[in-house]
CSV table of C-alpha atoms and ligand atoms in Angstrom, one decimal:
chain,number,residue,atom,x,y,z
A,1,MET,CA,81.7,29.7,96.0
A,2,ARG,CA,83.5,28.6,98.2
A,3,GLN,CA,82.0,26.0,101.4
A,4,LEU,CA,81.7,27.7,104.8
A,5,HIS,CA,81.8,25.1,107.7
A,6,LYS,CA,80.4,26.4,111.1
A,7,GLN,CA,82.0,25.1,113.9
A,8,CYS,CA,80.4,25.7,117.0
A,9,ALA,CA,81.7,24.6,119.9
A,10,ALA,CA,79.7,24.0,123.4
A,11,PRO,CA,79.8,26.3,126.5
A,12,GLN,CA,82.2,26.9,128.4
A,13,GLN,CA,81.9,26.7,131.9
A,14,HIS,CA,82.8,29.6,133.3
A,15,ASP,CA,81.9,30.9,136.5
A,16,ALA,CA,78.3,31.6,137.4
A,17,ARG,CA,78.5,35.1,136.5
A,18,ARG,CA,79.2,33.8,132.9
A,19,ALA,CA,77.3,30.8,132.9
A,20,ALA,CA,74.4,32.3,130.5
A,21,ARG,CA,77.8,32.7,127.9
A,22,THR,CA,77.3,30.7,124.9
A,23,VAL,CA,80.9,30.7,122.7
A,24,VAL,CA,80.8,30.0,119.2
A,25,ARG,CA,83.6,29.9,116.9
A,26,VAL,CA,83.9,31.5,114.0
A,27,ALA,CA,86.8,29.8,111.8
A,28,SER,CA,88.0,31.5,108.8
A,29,ALA,CA,86.8,30.4,105.8
A,30,GLU,CA,91.0,30.4,104.6
A,31,PRO,CA,92.2,28.0,107.2
A,32,VAL,CA,94.9,29.4,108.7
A,33,THR,CA,97.6,27.0,108.2
A,34,SER,CA,97.1,27.6,104.3
A,35,ALA,CA,99.3,29.8,102.6
A,36,GLY,CA,99.7,33.5,102.3
A,37,ALA,CA,98.6,36.1,104.3
A,38,ALA,CA,96.8,33.3,107.2
A,39,ALA,CA,99.6,30.9,106.9
A,40,ALA,CA,101.8,33.7,108.1
A,41,ASN,CA,99.8,35.6,110.8
A,42,PRO,CA,100.4,34.0,114.2
A,43,GLN,CA,96.3,32.9,115.8
A,44,THR,CA,94.8,35.2,117.5
A,45,ASP,CA,91.1,34.9,119.2
A,46,PHE,CA,89.4,37.9,118.1
A,47,LYS,CA,86.2,37.8,120.4
A,48,PHE,CA,82.8,39.5,119.5
A,49,ALA,CA,79.2,39.5,120.4
A,50,CYS,CA,76.1,39.0,119.4
A,51,PRO,CA,74.8,42.6,118.6
A,52,ILE,CA,71.1,41.9,119.6
A,53,CYS,CA,72.1,40.3,123.2
A,54,LEU,CA,75.7,41.1,123.8
A,55,THR,CA,75.8,37.6,125.4
A,56,THR,CA,76.4,35.0,122.8
A,57,GLU,CA,80.2,34.8,121.8
A,58,PHE,CA,81.9,34.9,118.6
A,59,VAL,CA,85.8,34.2,118.7
A,60,VAL,CA,87.2,34.2,114.7
A,61,GLN,CA,90.5,33.5,114.4
A,62,GLY,CA,92.2,33.6,111.2
A,63,SER,CA,91.9,36.4,107.7
A,64,ALA,CA,89.1,37.2,105.8
A,65,PRO,CA,86.9,35.4,104.3
A,66,TYR,CA,84.8,34.9,107.1
A,67,GLN,CA,82.0,32.8,107.6
A,68,ALA,CA,78.8,34.0,109.0
A,69,CYS,CA,78.1,34.0,112.8
A,70,ARG,CA,74.9,32.3,114.2
A,71,CYS,CA,73.3,33.4,117.5
A,72,GLY,CA,71.5,30.5,119.2
A,73,ARG,CA,69.5,32.5,121.8
A,74,CYS,CA,68.6,34.8,119.4
A,75,GLY,CA,67.8,33.2,116.4
A,76,ARG,CA,69.3,35.2,114.1
A,77,SER,CA,72.9,34.9,111.9
A,78,PHE,CA,74.6,38.0,110.7
A,79,GLU,CA,76.1,37.8,107.8
A,80,ALA,CA,79.9,37.7,106.4
A,81,LYS,CA,79.9,39.5,103.5
A,82,GLY,CA,83.1,39.2,100.8
A,83,GLN,CA,86.0,40.5,103.3
A,84,TYR,CA,83.8,41.4,105.6
A,85,LEU,CA,82.1,39.9,109.0
A,86,ASP,CA,78.8,41.8,109.2
A,87,LEU,CA,77.2,42.3,113.0
A,88,THR,CA,74.8,45.4,112.4
A,89,LEU,CA,71.9,44.9,113.9
A,90,THR,CA,70.2,44.7,110.8
A,91,SER,CA,73.0,42.0,108.9
A,92,GLY,CA,71.1,38.8,107.4
A,93,VAL,CA,67.8,40.4,107.5
A,94,ALA,CA,66.2,41.3,104.0
A,95,GLN,CA,64.8,45.0,104.5
A,96,GLN,CA,62.9,45.5,101.8
A,97,VAL,CA,59.7,47.3,103.6
A,98,TYR,CA,62.0,49.3,106.2
A,99,GLU,CA,65.2,50.4,105.9
A,100,GLN,CA,66.9,52.5,108.7
A,101,LYS,CA,68.3,55.5,107.4
A,102,MET,CA,71.1,56.8,109.7
A,103,TRP,CA,72.3,60.4,110.2
A,104,GLN,CA,74.1,62.3,107.6
A,105,GLY,CA,77.5,61.4,108.9
A,106,THR,CA,76.6,57.5,108.9
A,107,GLU,CA,74.9,58.0,105.3
A,108,LEU,CA,77.2,60.2,103.8
A,109,PHE,CA,80.3,57.5,104.2
A,110,ARG,CA,78.3,55.1,103.3
A,111,GLN,CA,78.6,56.3,99.3
A,112,PRO,CA,81.5,54.1,97.3
A,113,LEU,CA,82.9,57.5,95.8
A,114,VAL,CA,83.7,58.6,99.2
A,115,SER,CA,85.1,55.6,100.5
A,116,PHE,CA,87.2,55.8,96.8
A,117,VAL,CA,88.4,59.6,97.9
A,118,TYR,CA,89.1,59.3,101.1
A,119,GLU,CA,92.9,58.3,101.4
A,120,ARG,CA,92.9,60.0,97.1
A,121,GLY,CA,92.8,63.5,99.2
A,122,TRP,CA,89.4,63.8,101.3
A,123,ARG,CA,91.7,62.7,104.6
A,124,GLN,CA,94.7,65.3,103.3
A,125,ASN,CA,92.2,68.4,103.3
A,126,PHE,CA,91.7,68.1,107.1
A,127,ALA,CA,95.9,69.5,107.0
A,128,GLY,CA,93.8,72.8,106.8
A,129,ALA,CA,92.0,72.7,109.8
A,130,GLY,CA,95.7,71.7,111.7
A,131,PHE,CA,95.3,67.6,111.6
A,132,PRO,CA,99.2,67.1,111.8
A,133,GLY,CA,98.4,64.3,109.5
A,134,ALA,CA,98.4,60.7,109.4
A,135,GLU,CA,102.1,59.6,110.4
A,136,LYS,CA,102.3,62.2,113.3
A,137,GLU,CA,98.7,61.6,114.8
A,138,PHE,CA,99.5,57.6,114.4
A,139,GLU,CA,102.6,58.6,116.7
A,140,MET,CA,100.8,60.3,119.1
A,141,ALA,CA,97.7,57.8,119.6
A,142,MET,CA,100.8,55.3,120.4
A,143,GLN,CA,102.2,57.4,123.3
A,144,TYR,CA,98.1,57.1,124.1
A,145,LEU,CA,97.9,53.6,124.0
A,146,GLN,CA,101.0,53.1,125.1
A,147,PRO,CA,99.3,51.1,128.0
A,148,ALA,CA,97.3,48.7,125.9
A,149,GLN,CA,99.9,47.3,123.8
A,150,GLY,CA,99.8,43.3,123.7
A,151,GLY,CA,96.4,43.7,123.5
A,152,VAL,CA,93.4,43.8,120.8
A,153,LEU,CA,93.0,47.3,119.4
A,154,ILE,CA,89.7,48.4,118.3
A,155,ASP,CA,90.2,51.3,115.4
A,156,ALA,CA,86.2,52.2,115.9
A,157,SER,CA,85.4,54.0,112.6
A,158,CYS,CA,88.5,53.5,110.3
A,159,GLY,CA,87.0,54.2,107.7
A,160,THR,CA,89.9,53.1,104.6
A,161,GLY,CA,91.6,51.4,107.5
A,162,LEU,CA,94.8,54.6,106.9
A,163,PHE,CA,95.3,53.6,110.6
A,164,THR,CA,94.4,50.2,111.0
A,165,ARG,CA,97.2,49.5,108.7
A,166,LEU,CA,99.6,51.6,111.0
A,167,PHE,CA,98.3,50.0,114.2
A,168,ALA,CA,99.0,46.7,112.4
A,169,ARG,CA,102.7,47.6,111.4
A,170,SER,CA,103.8,48.7,113.9
A,171,LYS,CA,103.8,44.8,115.9
A,172,LYS,CA,102.4,46.5,119.1
A,173,PHE,CA,99.1,44.7,119.2
A,174,ALA,CA,97.5,40.8,119.2
A,175,GLY,CA,95.8,41.8,116.7
A,176,VAL,CA,93.3,45.1,115.3
A,177,VAL,CA,89.9,45.1,113.9
A,178,ALA,CA,88.9,47.6,111.7
A,179,LEU,CA,85.2,48.3,112.8
A,180,ASP,CA,83.2,50.7,110.3
A,181,PHE,CA,79.6,51.0,109.6
A,182,SER,CA,80.0,51.5,105.8
A,183,GLU,CA,80.5,48.7,103.5
A,184,SER,CA,82.3,50.6,100.7
A,185,MET,CA,85.2,51.9,103.4
A,186,LEU,CA,85.2,48.3,104.8
A,187,GLN,CA,85.8,47.1,101.2
A,188,GLN,CA,88.3,50.0,100.2
A,189,ALA,CA,90.4,49.2,103.1
A,190,GLN,CA,90.4,44.8,102.5
A,191,GLN,CA,91.5,46.1,99.0
A,192,PHE,CA,94.5,48.9,100.8
A,193,PHE,CA,95.3,45.4,103.4
A,194,ALA,CA,95.7,43.3,100.7
A,195,GLN,CA,98.4,45.3,98.9
A,196,ASP,CA,100.0,45.5,101.3
A,197,ALA,CA,103.3,43.9,101.5
A,198,ALA,CA,104.3,44.5,105.2
A,199,LEU,CA,100.8,43.6,106.6
A,200,LYS,CA,101.1,39.2,104.9
A,201,ALA,CA,103.5,39.0,108.1
A,202,GLY,CA,102.4,41.0,110.6
A,203,THR,CA,99.2,41.9,113.1
A,204,PRO,CA,96.2,40.0,112.0
A,205,ILE,CA,93.2,42.6,111.3
A,206,VAL,CA,90.2,41.2,111.5
A,207,ALA,CA,87.6,44.0,109.7
A,208,VAL,CA,83.7,44.0,111.0
A,209,ARG,CA,81.4,46.3,109.6
A,210,GLY,CA,79.6,46.9,113.0
A,211,ASP,CA,77.7,50.6,114.5
A,212,ILE,CA,79.1,52.3,117.1
A,213,GLY,CA,76.0,53.1,118.5
A,214,ARG,CA,75.5,49.3,119.3
A,215,LEU,CA,79.2,47.2,119.3
A,216,PRO,CA,79.4,43.9,118.9
A,217,PHE,CA,81.4,43.4,121.6
A,218,ALA,CA,80.9,41.9,125.2
A,219,THR,CA,81.4,43.8,128.2
A,220,GLY,CA,84.8,44.6,129.8
A,221,SER,CA,86.8,42.6,126.7
A,222,VAL,CA,88.1,45.3,125.4
A,223,ASP,CA,91.7,46.0,125.6
A,224,ALA,CA,91.7,49.8,123.2
A,225,ILE,CA,89.7,51.9,121.4
A,226,HIS,CA,91.4,54.6,118.8
A,227,ALA,CA,88.4,56.8,117.2
A,228,GLY,CA,90.0,58.6,114.3
A,229,ALA,CA,88.7,62.2,113.1
A,230,ALA,CA,85.3,60.1,113.6
A,231,ILE,CA,82.8,61.5,116.7
A,232,HIS,CA,81.5,64.1,115.0
A,233,CYS,CA,80.1,61.5,112.5
A,234,TRP,CA,78.5,59.5,114.7
A,235,PRO,CA,74.9,59.7,114.9
A,236,ASN,CA,74.3,59.7,118.7
A,237,PRO,CA,78.1,60.4,120.9
A,238,GLN,CA,76.5,60.4,124.4
A,239,ALA,CA,75.0,56.7,123.4
A,240,ALA,CA,78.6,56.0,121.6
A,241,MET,CA,80.5,57.4,124.6
A,242,ALA,CA,78.5,55.0,126.8
A,243,GLU,CA,79.4,51.3,124.4
A,244,ILE,CA,83.1,52.4,124.4
A,245,SER,CA,82.6,52.2,128.2
A,246,ARG,CA,81.1,49.9,128.3
A,247,VAL,CA,82.9,47.7,126.3
A,248,LEU,CA,86.5,48.2,127.7
A,249,LYS,CA,88.1,46.2,130.4
A,250,PRO,CA,89.1,48.0,133.4
A,251,GLY,CA,92.2,49.8,132.9
A,252,GLY,CA,91.2,50.3,128.7
A,253,VAL,CA,92.2,53.2,126.9
A,254,PHE,CA,90.0,55.2,124.7
A,255,VAL,CA,91.3,57.8,122.2
A,256,ALA,CA,90.2,59.5,119.7
A,257,SER,CA,90.7,63.0,117.2
A,258,THR,CA,88.2,65.1,116.5
A,259,PHE,CA,87.5,68.8,114.7
A,260,LEU,CA,87.2,71.3,117.4
A,261,THR,CA,84.6,74.7,116.7
A,262,PRO,CA,85.6,77.3,114.1
A,263,LEU,CA,86.5,79.5,117.1
A,264,ALA,CA,88.9,77.1,119.2
A,265,PRO,CA,92.5,78.3,117.9
A,266,LEU,CA,90.7,81.6,119.0
A,267,GLY,CA,89.4,79.4,122.3
A,268,GLU,CA,93.0,78.0,123.0
A,269,LEU,CA,94.4,81.9,123.4
A,270,ILE,CA,91.9,83.9,125.2
A,271,GLY,CA,89.6,80.8,126.8
A,272,ASP,CA,87.2,78.7,125.1
A,273,SER,CA,84.5,80.5,127.5
A,274,THR,CA,85.4,84.0,126.4
A,275,VAL,CA,84.5,82.8,122.6
A,276,ARG,CA,81.4,80.7,123.2
A,277,PRO,CA,78.7,83.7,122.7
A,278,LEU,CA,80.5,84.0,119.1
A,279,SER,CA,80.7,80.9,117.9
A,280,GLN,CA,76.4,79.9,117.7
A,281,PRO,CA,76.9,83.7,115.0
A,282,VAL,CA,79.9,82.7,113.3
A,283,SER,CA,78.8,78.7,112.6
A,284,THR,CA,75.8,80.3,110.7
A,285,VAL,CA,77.9,82.6,108.6
A,286,ILE,CA,80.0,79.7,107.8
A,287,GLU,CA,76.8,77.2,106.9
A,288,THR,CA,75.1,80.1,104.8
A,289,PHE,CA,78.5,80.0,102.7
A,290,ASN,CA,79.2,76.1,102.5
A,291,PRO,CA,79.2,75.1,99.1
A,292,PHE,CA,78.1,71.4,100.2
A,293,GLY,CA,75.1,73.1,102.1
A,294,ARG,CA,74.4,72.8,106.0
A,295,SER,CA,77.1,70.7,107.3
A,296,ASN,CA,75.5,70.7,110.7
A,297,GLN,CA,73.3,67.8,109.7
A,298,THR,CA,76.7,65.6,109.0
A,299,PHE,CA,79.3,66.8,111.4
A,300,ARG,CA,79.2,68.0,114.8
A,301,TYR,CA,82.2,70.1,115.9
A,302,TRP,CA,83.0,70.7,119.6
A,303,GLU,CA,84.2,72.8,121.7
A,304,GLU,CA,86.8,71.0,124.5
A,305,ASP,CA,84.2,71.3,127.0
A,306,GLU,CA,82.0,69.2,125.5
A,307,LEU,CA,84.1,66.3,124.9
A,308,LYS,CA,85.7,66.3,128.5
A,309,ASP,CA,81.9,65.9,129.6
A,310,LEU,CA,81.0,63.2,127.0
A,311,VAL,CA,84.4,61.6,128.5
A,312,ALA,CA,82.9,61.7,132.3
A,313,ALA,CA,79.5,61.5,131.9
A,314,VAL,CA,79.8,57.4,130.5
A,315,GLY,CA,83.1,57.2,133.8
A,316,LEU,CA,85.9,57.4,131.7
A,317,THR,CA,88.7,59.1,133.6
A,318,ASP,CA,92.2,60.5,133.4
A,319,TYR,CA,91.1,62.4,130.6
A,320,THR,CA,93.8,64.2,128.6
A,321,ARG,CA,94.5,65.9,125.1
A,322,THR,CA,96.4,67.7,122.3
A,323,ARG,CA,94.9,70.2,120.8
A,324,SER,CA,96.1,72.3,117.7
A,325,ARG,CA,93.7,74.6,115.9
A,326,MET,CA,90.6,73.4,114.9
A,327,PHE,CA,92.3,70.2,116.2
A,328,ILE,CA,92.2,67.5,118.9
A,329,MET,CA,93.3,64.5,119.8
A,330,PHE,CA,92.0,63.5,123.5
A,331,ALA,CA,92.2,59.9,125.8
A,332,ALA,CA,90.9,58.2,128.2
A,333,THR,CA,90.8,55.2,130.7
A,334,LYS,CA,88.3,53.0,132.1
A,335,PRO,CA,88.9,53.0,135.6
A,336,ALA,CA,90.9,50.0,136.5
A,337,ALA,CA,88.8,48.8,139.8
A,338,GLU,CA,85.2,48.8,139.8
A,339,ARG,CA,83.9,52.2,142.1
A,340,GLN,CA,82.9,51.2,145.8
A,341,PRO,CA,79.2,51.8,146.4
A,342,GLU,CA,80.1,55.1,148.6
A,343,GLN,CA,81.8,56.3,145.5
A,344,TRP,CA,78.0,56.3,143.5
B,1,SAM,C1,86.2,61.1,108.2
B,1,SAM,S1,85.6,59.3,108.3
B,1,SAM,C2,87.5,58.8,109.9
B,1,SAM,C3,88.1,57.6,109.3
B,1,SAM,C4,89.8,57.3,109.9
B,1,SAM,N1,89.1,56.6,111.2
B,1,SAM,C5,90.6,58.6,109.4
B,1,SAM,O1,91.0,59.2,110.8
B,1,SAM,O2,90.6,59.5,109.0
B,1,SAM,C6,84.4,58.7,109.8
B,1,SAM,C7,84.5,57.2,109.9
B,1,SAM,O3,83.3,57.1,111.0
B,1,SAM,C8,82.3,55.8,110.2
B,1,SAM,N2,81.0,56.4,111.2
B,1,SAM,C9,80.3,57.0,110.8
B,1,SAM,N3,79.2,56.5,111.2
B,1,SAM,C10,79.5,55.8,112.0
B,1,SAM,C11,78.1,54.9,113.0
B,1,SAM,N4,77.2,54.9,113.1
B,1,SAM,N5,79.1,53.3,113.3
B,1,SAM,C12,80.7,53.3,112.8
B,1,SAM,N6,81.3,54.5,112.5
B,1,SAM,C13,80.1,55.2,111.6
B,1,SAM,C14,82.4,56.5,108.6
B,1,SAM,O4,81.7,55.2,107.9
B,1,SAM,C15,83.5,56.5,108.5
B,1,SAM,O5,84.0,56.2,108.2
């Protein structure tokens, strides 16, 4: 087994507000000067935070495999599992008695078979609901992400890394974090990264296991977040949106795509509020004939106003969107300046 070396820097001298922050440098287990992808990639500081205190900062440079991160404040180590860093709350804990079961929209994607078939047919099926396809969705997301180009992008709920690869290949970002809760999705993503020759000398990617409801980043530290086809799978969208708002830098961008309700195409023509009374009965009929069981326990389809409300409720502004049939891509911004007390 590879010998891992821990390099812990002394707490950095920052301004008074940040004096309590400890910075832990987490070197790549493979030295960045060695041959291969790690050597070709420019060095980028990827900054993560301990998922418990959200204060100790882990600085990661270079490619996988990584070494474990230790937070002295919390007395906890977070594992580096082969190809990804595990920054979930249960990382490094032997859960012999109690194992948290998540919402079905999270658990479903932890199945290795689902991760295997995801880019081999599953994702392509979204076209039936109006998703324009990965290349087009990527182009649309890049438009929304323009103000954040040059920074580090978090591809949240990256799945098999379909968009992570496109973002990295574009060379428009200093680095891309591929974050997902599913171990098997991250393993599949790393296989695809390794097979993609265009990524070898390109933008560095770090794969991290993390929960969207407990993002392992310091407050106000993230340039941009993309979440493709994911918010309908998240256990607690409100908490997730609050986390996204917490970690974005002032001026940071959030862009996401998801499924609207089955009546959204009609709603687009005659108004969502007009079709609203029909939404529940139609969903019930669809549920009854759904061969995969009750999808409302796995996914949650949206009305556009609900997404707008979610965004506004966590203080993000400049909501904008593109929508077609059941597909919507929406974006919002973290206000550039802190609000004055009289604006609260
Ligand atoms: C439908 S896939 C989307 C994958 C990819 N972004 C795309 O556009 O095709 C939804 C992803 O959300 C992830 N997910 C579900 N619950 C999550 C959670 N609590 N935290 C982080 N990711 C989660 C799943 O593991 C899955 O990979």
